[in-house]
XYZ file of C-alpha atoms in Angstrom:
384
model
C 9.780 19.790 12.567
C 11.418 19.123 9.140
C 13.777 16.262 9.776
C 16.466 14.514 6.667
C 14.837 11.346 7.204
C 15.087 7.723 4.864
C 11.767 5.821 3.682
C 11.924 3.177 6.923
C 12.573 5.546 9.507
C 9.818 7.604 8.628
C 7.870 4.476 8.927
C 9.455 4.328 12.905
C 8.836 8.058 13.308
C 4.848 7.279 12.417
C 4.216 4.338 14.884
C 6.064 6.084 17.851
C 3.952 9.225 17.061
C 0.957 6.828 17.106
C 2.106 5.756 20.421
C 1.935 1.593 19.167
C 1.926 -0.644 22.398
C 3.085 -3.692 21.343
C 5.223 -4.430 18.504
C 6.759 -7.718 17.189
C 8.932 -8.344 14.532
C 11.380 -10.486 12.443
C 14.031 -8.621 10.185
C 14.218 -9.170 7.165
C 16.358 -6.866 4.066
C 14.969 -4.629 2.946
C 12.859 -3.533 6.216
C 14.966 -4.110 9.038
C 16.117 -0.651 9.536
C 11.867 -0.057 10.539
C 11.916 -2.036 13.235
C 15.921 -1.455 14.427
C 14.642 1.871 14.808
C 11.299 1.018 16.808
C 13.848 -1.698 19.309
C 15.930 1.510 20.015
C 12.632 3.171 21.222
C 11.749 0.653 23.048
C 14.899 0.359 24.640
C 16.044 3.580 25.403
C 12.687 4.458 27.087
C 11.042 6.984 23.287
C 7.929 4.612 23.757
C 6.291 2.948 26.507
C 5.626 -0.233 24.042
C 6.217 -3.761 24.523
C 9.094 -5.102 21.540
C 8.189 -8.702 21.179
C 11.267 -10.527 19.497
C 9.971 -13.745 17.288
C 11.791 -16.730 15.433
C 9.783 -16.005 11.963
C 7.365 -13.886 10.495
C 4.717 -16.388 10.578
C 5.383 -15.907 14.670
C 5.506 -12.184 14.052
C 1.809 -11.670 12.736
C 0.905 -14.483 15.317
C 2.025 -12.174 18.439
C 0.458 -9.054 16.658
C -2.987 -10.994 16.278
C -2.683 -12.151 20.486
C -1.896 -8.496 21.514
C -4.864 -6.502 19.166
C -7.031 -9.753 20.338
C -6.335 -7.864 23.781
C -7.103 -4.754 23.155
C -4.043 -2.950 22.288
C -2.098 -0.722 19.319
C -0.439 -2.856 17.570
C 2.286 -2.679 14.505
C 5.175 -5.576 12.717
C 7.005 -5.029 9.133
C 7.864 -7.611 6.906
C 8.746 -7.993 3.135
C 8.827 -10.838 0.461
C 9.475 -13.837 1.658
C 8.563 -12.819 5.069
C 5.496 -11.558 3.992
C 4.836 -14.980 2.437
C 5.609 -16.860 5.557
C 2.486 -14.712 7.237
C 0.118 -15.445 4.566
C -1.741 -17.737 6.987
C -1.931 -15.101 9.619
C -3.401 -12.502 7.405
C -6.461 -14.342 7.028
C -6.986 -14.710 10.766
C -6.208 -10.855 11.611
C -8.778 -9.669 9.410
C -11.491 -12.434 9.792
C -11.003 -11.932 13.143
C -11.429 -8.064 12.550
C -7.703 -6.659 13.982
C -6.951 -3.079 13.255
C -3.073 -4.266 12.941
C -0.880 -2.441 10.767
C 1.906 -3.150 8.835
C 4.751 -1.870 6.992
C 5.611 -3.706 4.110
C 8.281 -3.262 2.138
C 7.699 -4.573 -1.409
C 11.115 -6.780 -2.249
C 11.212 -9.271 -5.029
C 10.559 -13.567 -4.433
C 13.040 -16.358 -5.142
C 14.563 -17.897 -6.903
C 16.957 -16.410 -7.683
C 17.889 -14.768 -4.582
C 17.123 -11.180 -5.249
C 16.581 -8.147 -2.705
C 15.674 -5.633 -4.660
C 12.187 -3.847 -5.453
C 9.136 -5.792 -6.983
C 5.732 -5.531 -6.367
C 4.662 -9.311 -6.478
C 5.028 -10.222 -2.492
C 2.357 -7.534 -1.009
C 0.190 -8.084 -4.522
C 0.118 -11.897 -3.915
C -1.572 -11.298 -0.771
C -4.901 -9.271 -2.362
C -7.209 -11.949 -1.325
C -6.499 -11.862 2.355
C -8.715 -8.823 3.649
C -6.055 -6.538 4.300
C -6.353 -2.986 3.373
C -3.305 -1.871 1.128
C -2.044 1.438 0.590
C 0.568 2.475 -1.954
C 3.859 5.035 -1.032
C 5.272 7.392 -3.629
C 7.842 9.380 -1.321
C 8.829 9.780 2.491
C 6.555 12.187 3.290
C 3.720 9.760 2.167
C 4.980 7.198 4.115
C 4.569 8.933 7.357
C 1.845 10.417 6.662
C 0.071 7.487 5.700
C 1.206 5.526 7.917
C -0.417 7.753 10.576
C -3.688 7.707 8.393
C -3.506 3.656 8.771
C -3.811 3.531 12.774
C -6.743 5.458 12.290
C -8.530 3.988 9.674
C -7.742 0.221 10.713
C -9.505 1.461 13.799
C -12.248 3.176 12.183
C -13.249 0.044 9.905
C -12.017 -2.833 12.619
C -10.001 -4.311 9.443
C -6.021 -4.218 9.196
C -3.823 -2.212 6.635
C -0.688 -2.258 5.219
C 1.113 0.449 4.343
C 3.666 -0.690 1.143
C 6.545 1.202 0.093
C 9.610 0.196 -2.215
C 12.594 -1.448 -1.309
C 15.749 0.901 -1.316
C 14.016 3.506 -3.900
C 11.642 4.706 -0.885
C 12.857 2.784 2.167
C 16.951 3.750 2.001
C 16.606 6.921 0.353
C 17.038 10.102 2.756
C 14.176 12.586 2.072
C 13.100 16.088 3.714
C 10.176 15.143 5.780
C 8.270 17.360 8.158
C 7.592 14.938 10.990
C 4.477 16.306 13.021
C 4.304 17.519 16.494
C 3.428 14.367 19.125
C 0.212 16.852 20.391
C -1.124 17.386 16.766
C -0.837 13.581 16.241
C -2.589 12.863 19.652
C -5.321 15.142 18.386
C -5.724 13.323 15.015
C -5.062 10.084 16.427
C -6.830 9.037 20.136
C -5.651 6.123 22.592
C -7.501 3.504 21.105
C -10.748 2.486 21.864
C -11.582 -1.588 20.853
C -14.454 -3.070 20.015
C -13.137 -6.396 20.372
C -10.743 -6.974 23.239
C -10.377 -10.492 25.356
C -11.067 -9.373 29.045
C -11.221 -10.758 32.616
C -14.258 -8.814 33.379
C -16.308 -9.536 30.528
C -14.460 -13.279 29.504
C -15.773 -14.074 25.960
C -14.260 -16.594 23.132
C -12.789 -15.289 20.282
C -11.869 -17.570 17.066
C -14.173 -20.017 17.387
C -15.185 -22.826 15.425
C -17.574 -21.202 12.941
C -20.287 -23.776 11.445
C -21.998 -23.365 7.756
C -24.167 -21.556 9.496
C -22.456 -18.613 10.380
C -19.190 -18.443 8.130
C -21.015 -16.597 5.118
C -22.149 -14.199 7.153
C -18.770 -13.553 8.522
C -16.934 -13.193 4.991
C -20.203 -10.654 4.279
C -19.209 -8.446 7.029
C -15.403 -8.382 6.128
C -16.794 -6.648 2.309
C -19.053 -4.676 4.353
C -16.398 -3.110 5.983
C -14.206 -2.753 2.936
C -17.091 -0.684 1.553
C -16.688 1.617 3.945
C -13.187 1.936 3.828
C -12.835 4.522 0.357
C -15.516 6.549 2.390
C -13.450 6.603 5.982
C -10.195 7.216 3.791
C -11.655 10.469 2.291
C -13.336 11.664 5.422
C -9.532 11.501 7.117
C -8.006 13.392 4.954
C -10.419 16.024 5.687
C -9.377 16.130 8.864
C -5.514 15.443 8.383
C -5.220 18.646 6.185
C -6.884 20.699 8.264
C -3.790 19.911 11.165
C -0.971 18.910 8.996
C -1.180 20.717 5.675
C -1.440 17.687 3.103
C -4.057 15.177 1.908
C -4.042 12.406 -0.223
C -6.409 9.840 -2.327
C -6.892 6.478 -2.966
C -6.105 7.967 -6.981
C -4.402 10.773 -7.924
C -5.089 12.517 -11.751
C -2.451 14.290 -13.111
C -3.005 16.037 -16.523
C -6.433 13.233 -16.888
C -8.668 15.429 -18.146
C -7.914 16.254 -21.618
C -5.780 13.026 -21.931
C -5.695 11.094 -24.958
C -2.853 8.352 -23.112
C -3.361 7.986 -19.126
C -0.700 6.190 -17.786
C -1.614 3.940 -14.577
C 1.230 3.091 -12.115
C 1.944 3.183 -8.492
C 5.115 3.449 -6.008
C 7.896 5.519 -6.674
C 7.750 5.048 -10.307
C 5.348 7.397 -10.163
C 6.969 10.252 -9.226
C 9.186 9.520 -12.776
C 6.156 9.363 -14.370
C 5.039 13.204 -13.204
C 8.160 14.416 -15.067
C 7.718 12.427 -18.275
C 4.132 13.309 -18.135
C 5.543 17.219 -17.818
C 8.172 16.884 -20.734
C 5.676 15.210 -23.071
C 3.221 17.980 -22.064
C 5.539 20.346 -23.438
C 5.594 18.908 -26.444
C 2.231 18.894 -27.291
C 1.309 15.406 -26.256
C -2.036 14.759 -24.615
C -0.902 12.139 -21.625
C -2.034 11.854 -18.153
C -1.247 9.628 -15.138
C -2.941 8.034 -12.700
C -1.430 7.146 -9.410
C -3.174 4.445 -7.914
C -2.961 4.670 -3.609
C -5.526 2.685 -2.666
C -5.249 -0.971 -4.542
C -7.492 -3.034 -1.297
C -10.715 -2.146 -1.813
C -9.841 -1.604 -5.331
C -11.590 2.296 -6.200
C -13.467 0.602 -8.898
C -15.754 3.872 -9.565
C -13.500 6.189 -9.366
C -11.140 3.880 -11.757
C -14.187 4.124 -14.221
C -14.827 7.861 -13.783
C -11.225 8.850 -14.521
C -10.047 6.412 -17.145
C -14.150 5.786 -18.834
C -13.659 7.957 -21.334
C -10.019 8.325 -22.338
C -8.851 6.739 -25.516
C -6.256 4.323 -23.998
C -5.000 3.526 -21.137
C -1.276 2.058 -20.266
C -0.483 0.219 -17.321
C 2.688 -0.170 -16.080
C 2.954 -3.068 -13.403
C 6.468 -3.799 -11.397
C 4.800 -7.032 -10.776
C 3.517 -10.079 -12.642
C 1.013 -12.658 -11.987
C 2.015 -16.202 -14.202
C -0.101 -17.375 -17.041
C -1.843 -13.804 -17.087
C -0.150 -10.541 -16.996
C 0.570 -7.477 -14.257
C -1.695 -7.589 -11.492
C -2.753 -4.040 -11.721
C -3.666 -4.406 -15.322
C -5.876 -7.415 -14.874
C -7.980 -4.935 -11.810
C -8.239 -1.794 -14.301
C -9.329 -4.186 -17.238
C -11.933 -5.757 -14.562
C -12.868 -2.633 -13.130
C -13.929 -1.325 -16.563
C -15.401 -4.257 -18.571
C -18.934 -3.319 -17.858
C -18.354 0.087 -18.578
C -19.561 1.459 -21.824
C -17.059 1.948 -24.792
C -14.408 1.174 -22.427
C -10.866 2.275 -23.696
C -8.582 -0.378 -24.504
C -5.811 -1.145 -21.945
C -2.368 -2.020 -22.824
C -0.083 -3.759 -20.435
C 3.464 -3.272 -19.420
C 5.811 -5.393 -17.426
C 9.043 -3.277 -16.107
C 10.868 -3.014 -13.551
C 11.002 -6.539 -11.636
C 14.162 -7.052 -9.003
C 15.126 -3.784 -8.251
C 15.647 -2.525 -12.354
C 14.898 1.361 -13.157
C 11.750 2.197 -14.454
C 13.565 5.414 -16.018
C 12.080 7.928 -18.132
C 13.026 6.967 -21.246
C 10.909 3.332 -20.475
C 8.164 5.449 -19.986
C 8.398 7.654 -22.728
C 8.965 4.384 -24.896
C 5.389 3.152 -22.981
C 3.633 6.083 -24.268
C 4.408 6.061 -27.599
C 4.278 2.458 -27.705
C 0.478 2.904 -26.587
C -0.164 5.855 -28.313
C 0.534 4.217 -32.093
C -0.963 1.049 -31.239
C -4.620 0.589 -32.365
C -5.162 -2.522 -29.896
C -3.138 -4.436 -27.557
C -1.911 -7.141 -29.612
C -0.708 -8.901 -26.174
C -2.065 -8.955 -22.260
C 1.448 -7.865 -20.911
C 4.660 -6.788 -23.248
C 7.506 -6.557 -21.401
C 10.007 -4.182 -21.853
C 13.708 -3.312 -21.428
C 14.524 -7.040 -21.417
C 18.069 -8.259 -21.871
C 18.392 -9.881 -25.130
């Protein structure tokens, strides 16, 4: 059914499809309206869930990590500073192996005070073992927030499922929003491999001596090794039911490219109409959408962008004393490849600015008359 939906509903819509039993929360701008939505459910009787109401985010993750510890379905949204607040409960749900997922709606940190859309907060938290996947529209949202519940519980790791603030999560979209019995087809009750129980009492947590703790980080990267793998095998069977599949990258126009433009979020689908006027005009450019940024898709990042003969990456994020965070991964993820193109950074879009076309268009030709980067990061459309 094809519903007028915006970016944080169809967030809700996904996790009472996925039939989520326990659910905690603390709102937060710009993601409030997800889990608003998902209290109404609870309330008026749309899901037979459990709405856990917390005094911080930190407690948020913390009631999410008891209940998949149990054995249930489990979801919570957060953004920015919320998100930052958690950062000690991310490492527990995934060393402790939680399918949890979360919605996170990438807002910009203070100071100043600013609400608006910037990559930084879910970037910040690479490190922690979380899976991250990258939203361009509504549709994507849903739909991969759907994917998540599966593949958290495929690889016993958690994901979070990132979207922009107010470009994707305020905007009303067209979204087909699947049928509950094609969902419960897709997506079974869920079956845990690690659930605290009264019949079989165990200890979970546990002080973990020199002995052991290696071992333990090992298995975390063994599972993210699988997760590219599990990701493609879903969509094989998501099309199949529900008409559309995605990838951890997406190549538009990459093959004959002399320019491939990296970026990911809504920007992108900007970028797909730049890339289509300057097409028309007889300019060789690509883009590459980057979904999946945890595990980075290093092979795939070196089989699409290997032989090009630059590459431009535009980051709506920064890391200080470096440059954007998705520019340092592409540069790492090709180093050791041979005759690697050069990769120029770009820095647009922090706190909510436009990334519009003509910032793109300025991008490519920036990149395409350059011989080298003469910097790690320029940054454009600043206010001088």
């Amino acid at each position: 059914m094809r519903e007028v939906l915006e970016g944080s509903h169809a967030v809700s819509e996904a996790v009472r499809l996925a039939k989520v039993q326990v659910m905690s929360a603390y709102p937060i701008t710009p993601q409030t309206h997800i889990v608003e939505a998902l209290s109404e459910f609870c309330e008026d009787g749309t899901m037979d869930a459990r709405f856990i109401c917390v005094e911080s985010e930190h407690s948020a993750m913390a009631a999410v990590v008891g209940a998949s510890t149990c054995g249930v379905r489990t979801f919570t949204a957060t953004s920015s500073h919320g998100l930052a607040l958690m950062h000690e409960m991310l490492h527990w749900a995934s060393a402790a192996r939680l399918p949890i997922v979360m919605a996170e709606v990438n807002r910009a940190l203070g100071p100043g005070w600013n609400i608006w859309m910037d990559q930084t907060d879910s970037l910040a938290q690479r490190d922690t073992g979380w899976i991250q996947l990258y939203c361009e529209n509504g549709q994507d949202v849903l739909d991969t927030t759907l994917q998540a519940f599966r593949l958290a519980e495929m690889v016993n790791l958690p994901v979070m499922v990132v979207l922009d603030a107010f470009f994707l999560s305020h905007t009303y979209e067209d979204i087909d929003v699947p049928d509950q019995k094609a969902v419960d087809r897709f997506l079974p009750p869920l079956s845990p491999r690690i659930q605290l129980s009264t019949q079989n009492p165990c200890a979970i947590g546990q002080m973990s001596p020199p002995a052991f703790y290696t071992e333990n980080r090992h298995s975390i990267q063994a599972a993210m090794e699988q997760v590219q793998g599990r990701f493609e095998n879903i969509q094989e069977e998501f099309e199949p039911v529900f008409g559309r599949k995605y990838a951890p990258l997406e190549a538009i126009e990459c093959e004959d490219a002399d320019v491939i433009m990296v970026m990911a979020g809504t920007a992108a689908s900007t970028c797909r109409e730049v890339i289509s006027d300057l097409r028309s005009q007889g300019e060789k450019v690509g883009l590459l959408k980057l979904k999946m940024f945890r595990p980075f898709p290093t092979m795939l990042i070196r089989k699409i962008l290997g032989d090009t003969q630059k590459v431009a990456v535009v980051d709506r994020n920064f890391s200080f004393g470096v440059s954007g965070i998705f520019a340092q991964e592409i540069k790492a993820a090709l180093c050791n490849h041979d005759n690697h193109p050069p990769v120029f950074g770009y820095i647009a879009g922090l706190g909510g600015r436009d990334v519009t076309p003509d910032i793109l268009k300025q991008v490519y030709h920036m990149t395409k008359t350059a011989s080298f980067p003469k910097e790690d990061g320029v940054w454009i459309d600043l206010n001088n």
